[in-house]
mmCIF file of C-alpha atoms in Angstrom:
data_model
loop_
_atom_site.group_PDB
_atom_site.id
_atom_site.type_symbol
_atom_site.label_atom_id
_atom_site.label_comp_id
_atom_site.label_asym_id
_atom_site.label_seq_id
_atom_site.Cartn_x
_atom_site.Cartn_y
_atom_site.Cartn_z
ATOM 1 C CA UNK A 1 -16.953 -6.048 8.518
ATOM 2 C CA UNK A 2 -19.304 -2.993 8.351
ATOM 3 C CA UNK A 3 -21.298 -2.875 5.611
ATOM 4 C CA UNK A 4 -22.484 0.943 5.108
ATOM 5 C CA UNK A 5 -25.374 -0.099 2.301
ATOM 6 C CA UNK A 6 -27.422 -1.615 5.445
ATOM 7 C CA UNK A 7 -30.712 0.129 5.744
ATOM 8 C CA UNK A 8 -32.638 -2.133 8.197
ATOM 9 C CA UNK A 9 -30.637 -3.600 11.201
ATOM 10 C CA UNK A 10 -31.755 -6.385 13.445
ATOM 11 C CA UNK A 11 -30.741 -7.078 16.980
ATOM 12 C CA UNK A 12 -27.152 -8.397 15.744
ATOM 13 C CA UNK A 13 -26.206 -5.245 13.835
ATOM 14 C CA UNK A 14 -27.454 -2.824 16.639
ATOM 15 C CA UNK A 15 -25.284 -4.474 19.441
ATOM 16 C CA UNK A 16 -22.083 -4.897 16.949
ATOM 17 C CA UNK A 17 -22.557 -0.995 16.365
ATOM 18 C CA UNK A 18 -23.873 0.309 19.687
ATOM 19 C CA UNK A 19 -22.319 0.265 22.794
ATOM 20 C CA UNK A 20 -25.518 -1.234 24.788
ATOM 21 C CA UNK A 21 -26.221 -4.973 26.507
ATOM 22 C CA UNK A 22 -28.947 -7.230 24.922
ATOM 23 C CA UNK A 23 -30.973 -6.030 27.983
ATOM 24 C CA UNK A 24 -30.784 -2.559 27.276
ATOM 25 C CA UNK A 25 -32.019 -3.478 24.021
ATOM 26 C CA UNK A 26 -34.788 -5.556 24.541
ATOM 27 C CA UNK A 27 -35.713 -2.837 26.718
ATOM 28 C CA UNK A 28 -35.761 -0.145 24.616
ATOM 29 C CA UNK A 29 -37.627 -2.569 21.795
ATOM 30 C CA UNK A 30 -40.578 -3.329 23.871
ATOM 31 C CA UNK A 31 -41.014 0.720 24.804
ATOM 32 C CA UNK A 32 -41.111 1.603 21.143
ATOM 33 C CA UNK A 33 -42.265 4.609 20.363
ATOM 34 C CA UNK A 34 -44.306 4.775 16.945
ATOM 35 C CA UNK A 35 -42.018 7.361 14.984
ATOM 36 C CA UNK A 36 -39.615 4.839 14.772
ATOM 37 C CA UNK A 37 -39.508 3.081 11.438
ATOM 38 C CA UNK A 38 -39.931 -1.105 12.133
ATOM 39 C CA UNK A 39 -40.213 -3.884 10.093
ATOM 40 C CA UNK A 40 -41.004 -7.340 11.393
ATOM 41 C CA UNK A 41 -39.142 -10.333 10.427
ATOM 42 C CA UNK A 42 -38.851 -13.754 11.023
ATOM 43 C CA UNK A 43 -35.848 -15.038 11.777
ATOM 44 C CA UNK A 44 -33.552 -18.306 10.560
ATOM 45 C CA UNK A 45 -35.369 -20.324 13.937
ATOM 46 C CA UNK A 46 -38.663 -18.612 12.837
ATOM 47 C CA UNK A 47 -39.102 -16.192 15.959
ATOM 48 C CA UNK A 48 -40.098 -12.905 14.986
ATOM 49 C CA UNK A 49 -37.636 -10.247 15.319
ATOM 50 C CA UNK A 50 -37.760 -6.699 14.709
ATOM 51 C CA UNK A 51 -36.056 -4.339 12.111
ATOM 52 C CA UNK A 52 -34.903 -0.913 12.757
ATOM 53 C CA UNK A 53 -34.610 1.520 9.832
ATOM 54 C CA UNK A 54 -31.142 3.237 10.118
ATOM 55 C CA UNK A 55 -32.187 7.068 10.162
ATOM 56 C CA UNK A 56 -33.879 5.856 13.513
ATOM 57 C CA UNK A 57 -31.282 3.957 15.467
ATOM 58 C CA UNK A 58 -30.020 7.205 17.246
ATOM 59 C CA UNK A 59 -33.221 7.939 18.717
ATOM 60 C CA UNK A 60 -33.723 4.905 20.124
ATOM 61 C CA UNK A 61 -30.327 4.611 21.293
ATOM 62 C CA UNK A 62 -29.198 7.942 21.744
ATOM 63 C CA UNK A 63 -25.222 8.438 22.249
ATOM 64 C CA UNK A 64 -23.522 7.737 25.403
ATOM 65 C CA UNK A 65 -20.833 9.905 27.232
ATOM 66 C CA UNK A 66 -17.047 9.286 25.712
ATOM 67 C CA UNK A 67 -15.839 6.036 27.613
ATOM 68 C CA UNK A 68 -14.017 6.770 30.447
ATOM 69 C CA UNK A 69 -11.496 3.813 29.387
ATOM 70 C CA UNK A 70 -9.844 4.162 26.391
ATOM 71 C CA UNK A 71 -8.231 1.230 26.564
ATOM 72 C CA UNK A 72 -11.434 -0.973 25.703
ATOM 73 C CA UNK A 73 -10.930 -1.143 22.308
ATOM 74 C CA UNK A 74 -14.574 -2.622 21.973
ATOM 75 C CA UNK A 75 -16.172 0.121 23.713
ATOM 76 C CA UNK A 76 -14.035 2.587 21.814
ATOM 77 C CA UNK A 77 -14.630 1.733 18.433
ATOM 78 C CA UNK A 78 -18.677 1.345 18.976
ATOM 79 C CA UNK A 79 -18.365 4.577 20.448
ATOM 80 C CA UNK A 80 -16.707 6.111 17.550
ATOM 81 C CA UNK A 81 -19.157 4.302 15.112
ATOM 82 C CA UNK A 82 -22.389 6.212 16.781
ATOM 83 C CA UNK A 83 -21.085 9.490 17.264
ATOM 84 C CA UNK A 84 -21.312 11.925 15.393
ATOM 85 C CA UNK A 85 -18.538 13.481 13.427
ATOM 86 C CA UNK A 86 -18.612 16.559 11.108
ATOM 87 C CA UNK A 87 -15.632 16.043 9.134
ATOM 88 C CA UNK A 88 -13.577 12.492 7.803
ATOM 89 C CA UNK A 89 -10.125 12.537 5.970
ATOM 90 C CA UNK A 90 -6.752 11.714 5.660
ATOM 91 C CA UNK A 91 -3.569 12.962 5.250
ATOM 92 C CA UNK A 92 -0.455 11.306 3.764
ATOM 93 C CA UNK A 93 2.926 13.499 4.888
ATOM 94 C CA UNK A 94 6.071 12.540 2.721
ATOM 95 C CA UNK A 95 8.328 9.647 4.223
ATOM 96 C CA UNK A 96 6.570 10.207 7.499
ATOM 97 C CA UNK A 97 7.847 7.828 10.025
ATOM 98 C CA UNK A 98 5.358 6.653 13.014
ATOM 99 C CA UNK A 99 6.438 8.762 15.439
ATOM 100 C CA UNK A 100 7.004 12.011 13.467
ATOM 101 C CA UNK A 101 3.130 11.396 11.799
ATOM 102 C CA UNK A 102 1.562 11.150 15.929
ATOM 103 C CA UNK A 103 3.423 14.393 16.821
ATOM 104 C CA UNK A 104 1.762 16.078 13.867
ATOM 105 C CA UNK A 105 -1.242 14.696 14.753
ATOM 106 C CA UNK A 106 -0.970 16.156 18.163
ATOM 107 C CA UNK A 107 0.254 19.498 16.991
ATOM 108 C CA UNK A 108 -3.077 19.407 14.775
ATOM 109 C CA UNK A 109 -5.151 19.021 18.012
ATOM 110 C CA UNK A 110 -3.270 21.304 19.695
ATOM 111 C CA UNK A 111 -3.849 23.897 16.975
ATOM 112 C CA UNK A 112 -7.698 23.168 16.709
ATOM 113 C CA UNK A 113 -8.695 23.047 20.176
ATOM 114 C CA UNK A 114 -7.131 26.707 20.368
ATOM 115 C CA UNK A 115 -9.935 27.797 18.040
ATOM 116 C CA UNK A 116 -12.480 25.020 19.150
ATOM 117 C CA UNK A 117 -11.795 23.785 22.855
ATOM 118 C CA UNK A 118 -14.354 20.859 22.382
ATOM 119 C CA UNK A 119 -12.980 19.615 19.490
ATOM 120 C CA UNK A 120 -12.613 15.970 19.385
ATOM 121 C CA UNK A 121 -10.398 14.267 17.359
ATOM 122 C CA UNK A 122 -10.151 10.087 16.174
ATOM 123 C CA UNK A 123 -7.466 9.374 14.366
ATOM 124 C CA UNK A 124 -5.357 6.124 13.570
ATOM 125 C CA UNK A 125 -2.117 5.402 11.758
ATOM 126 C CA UNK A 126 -1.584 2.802 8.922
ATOM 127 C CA UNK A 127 1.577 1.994 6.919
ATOM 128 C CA UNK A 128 1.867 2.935 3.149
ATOM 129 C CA UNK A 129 1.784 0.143 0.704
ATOM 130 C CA UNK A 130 4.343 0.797 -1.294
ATOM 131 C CA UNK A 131 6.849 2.455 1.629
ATOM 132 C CA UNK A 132 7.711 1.775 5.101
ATOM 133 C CA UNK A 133 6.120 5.197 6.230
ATOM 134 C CA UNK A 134 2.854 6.031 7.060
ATOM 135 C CA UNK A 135 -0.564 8.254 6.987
ATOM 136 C CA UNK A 136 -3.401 8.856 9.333
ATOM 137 C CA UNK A 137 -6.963 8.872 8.632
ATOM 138 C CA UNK A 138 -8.798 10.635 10.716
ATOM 139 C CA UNK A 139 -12.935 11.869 12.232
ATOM 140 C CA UNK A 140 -13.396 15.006 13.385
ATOM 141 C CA UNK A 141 -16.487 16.615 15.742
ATOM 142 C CA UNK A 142 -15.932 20.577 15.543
ATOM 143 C CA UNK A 143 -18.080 23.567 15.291
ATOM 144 C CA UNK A 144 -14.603 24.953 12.871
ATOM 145 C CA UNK A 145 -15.565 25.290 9.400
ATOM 146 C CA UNK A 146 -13.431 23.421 6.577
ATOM 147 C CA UNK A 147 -11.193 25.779 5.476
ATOM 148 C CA UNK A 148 -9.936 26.686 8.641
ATOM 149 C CA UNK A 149 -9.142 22.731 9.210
ATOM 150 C CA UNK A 150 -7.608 22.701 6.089
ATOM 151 C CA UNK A 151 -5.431 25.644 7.020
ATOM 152 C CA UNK A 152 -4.335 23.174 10.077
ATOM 153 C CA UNK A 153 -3.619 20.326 7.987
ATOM 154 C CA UNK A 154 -1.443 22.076 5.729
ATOM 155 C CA UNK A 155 0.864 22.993 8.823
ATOM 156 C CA UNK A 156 1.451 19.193 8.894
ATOM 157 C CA UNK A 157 1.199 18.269 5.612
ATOM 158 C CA UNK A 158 4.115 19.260 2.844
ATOM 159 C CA UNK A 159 2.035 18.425 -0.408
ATOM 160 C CA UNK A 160 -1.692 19.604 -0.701
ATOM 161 C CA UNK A 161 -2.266 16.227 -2.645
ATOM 162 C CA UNK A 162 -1.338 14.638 0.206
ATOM 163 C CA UNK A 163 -4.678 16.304 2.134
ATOM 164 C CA UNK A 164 -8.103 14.721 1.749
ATOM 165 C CA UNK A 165 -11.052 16.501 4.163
ATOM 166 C CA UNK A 166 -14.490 15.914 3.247
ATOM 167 C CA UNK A 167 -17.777 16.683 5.619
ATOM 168 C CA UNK A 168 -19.080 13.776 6.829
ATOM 169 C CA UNK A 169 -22.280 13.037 5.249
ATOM 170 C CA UNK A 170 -24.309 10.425 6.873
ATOM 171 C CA UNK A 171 -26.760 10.060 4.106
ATOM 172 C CA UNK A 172 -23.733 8.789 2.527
ATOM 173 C CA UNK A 173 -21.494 7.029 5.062
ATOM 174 C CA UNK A 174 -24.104 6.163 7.918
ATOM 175 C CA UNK A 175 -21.939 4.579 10.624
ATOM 176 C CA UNK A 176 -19.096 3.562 8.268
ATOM 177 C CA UNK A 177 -17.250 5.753 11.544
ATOM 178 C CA UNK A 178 -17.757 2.131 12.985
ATOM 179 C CA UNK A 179 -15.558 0.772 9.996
ATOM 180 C CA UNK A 180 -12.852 3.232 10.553
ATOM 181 C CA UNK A 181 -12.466 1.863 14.296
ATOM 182 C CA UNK A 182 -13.422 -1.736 13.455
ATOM 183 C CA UNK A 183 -9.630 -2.498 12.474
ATOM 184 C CA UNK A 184 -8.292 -2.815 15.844
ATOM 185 C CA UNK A 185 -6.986 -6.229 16.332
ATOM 186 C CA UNK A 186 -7.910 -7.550 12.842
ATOM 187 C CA UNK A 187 -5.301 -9.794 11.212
ATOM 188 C CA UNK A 188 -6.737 -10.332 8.414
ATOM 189 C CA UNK A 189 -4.621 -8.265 5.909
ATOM 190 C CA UNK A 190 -6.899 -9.182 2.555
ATOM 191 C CA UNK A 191 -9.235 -7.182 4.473
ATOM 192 C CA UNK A 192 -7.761 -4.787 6.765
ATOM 193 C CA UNK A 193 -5.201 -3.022 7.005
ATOM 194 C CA UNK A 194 -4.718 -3.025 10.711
ATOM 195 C CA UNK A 195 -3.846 0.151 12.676
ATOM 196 C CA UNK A 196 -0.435 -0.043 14.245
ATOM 197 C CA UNK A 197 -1.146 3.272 15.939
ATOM 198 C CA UNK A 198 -5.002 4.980 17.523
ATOM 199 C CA UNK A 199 -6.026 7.761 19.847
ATOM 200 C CA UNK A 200 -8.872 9.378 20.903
ATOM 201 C CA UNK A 201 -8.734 13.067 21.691
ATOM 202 C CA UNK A 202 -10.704 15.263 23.130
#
């Protein structure tokens, strides 16, 4: 699981977060440049290995294009973990089957990208825990301000409580983006609660 306290990451966290081969990042390792923030470290065989100081990763390994198959779930959620996303929230409609909450989802896009036509929009759907219905979280990459978005969301959304939108600050949440994606395919329910439902607009 993501852990969003990290501060220095070693060659293990940067590929489970980055969508990038070994190769690529040996490659980019030995190039260096010296504004990036490195700590060296030996590691449990006693080779030395290098740290990277998180407020540095993205210029060493700036973002790649949106995959072109969204059906890598791999590629998708390391893709969603390093870009970057001005808004994070949720939104819990009452008794909101699964296929009513993806239509309002859709509408929601719909809406947005009339005001922002690059908009791009993560969202995934997870059953309540004390109903059979269900919410979405959701990331958000727009140049629309918050209330506007909020506007949006209450077009889907009966109760205000129900509404959570908060700008994503990466001080805060660094690539915890990576955490929202990182339950596809988990079983493991003391941890996760596994989507049932994902998609990528944009």
């Amino acid at each position: 699981m993501y852990n969003p306290q990290l501060i220095w990451y070693n060659k293990k966290d940067v590929l489970y977060i980055f969508p990038i081969t070994e190769r690529t990042y040996f490659r980019k390792i030995k190039g260096i440049n010296k504004d990036i923030r490195t700590k060296p470290l030996k590691n449990k065989k006693g080779k030395n290995t290098t740290l990277i100081y998180y407020q540095d990763l993205k210029k060493l390994f700036p973002l790649k294009r949106i995959p072109t198959n969204l059906n890598d779930k791999e590629l998708v959620r390391k893709y969603i973990g390093t870009s970057h996303w001005d808004y994070l929230g949720n939104i819990t409609p009452e008794r909101t089957k699964k296929s009513e909450i993806i239509e309002k989802m859709k509408f929601l896009y719909s809406e947005l990208k009339k005001l922002d036509k690059n908009i791009i929009l993560f969202y995934h759907l997870e059953e309540n825990t004390k109903d059979n219905f269900y919410h979405s979280h959701f990331l958000m990459n727009t140049k629309l301000d918050q209330k506007t978005i909020y506007d949006k969301l209450n077009l889907i959304c009966e109760n205000e409580k129900g509404i959570d939108l908060q700008p994503y600050d990466y001080q805060t949440y660094h690539y915890r983006g990576s955490f929202y994606s990182n339950k596809f395919g988990k079983n493991d329910t003391k941890y996760y609660n596994p989507f049932v439902y994902w998609e990528l607009l944009r």
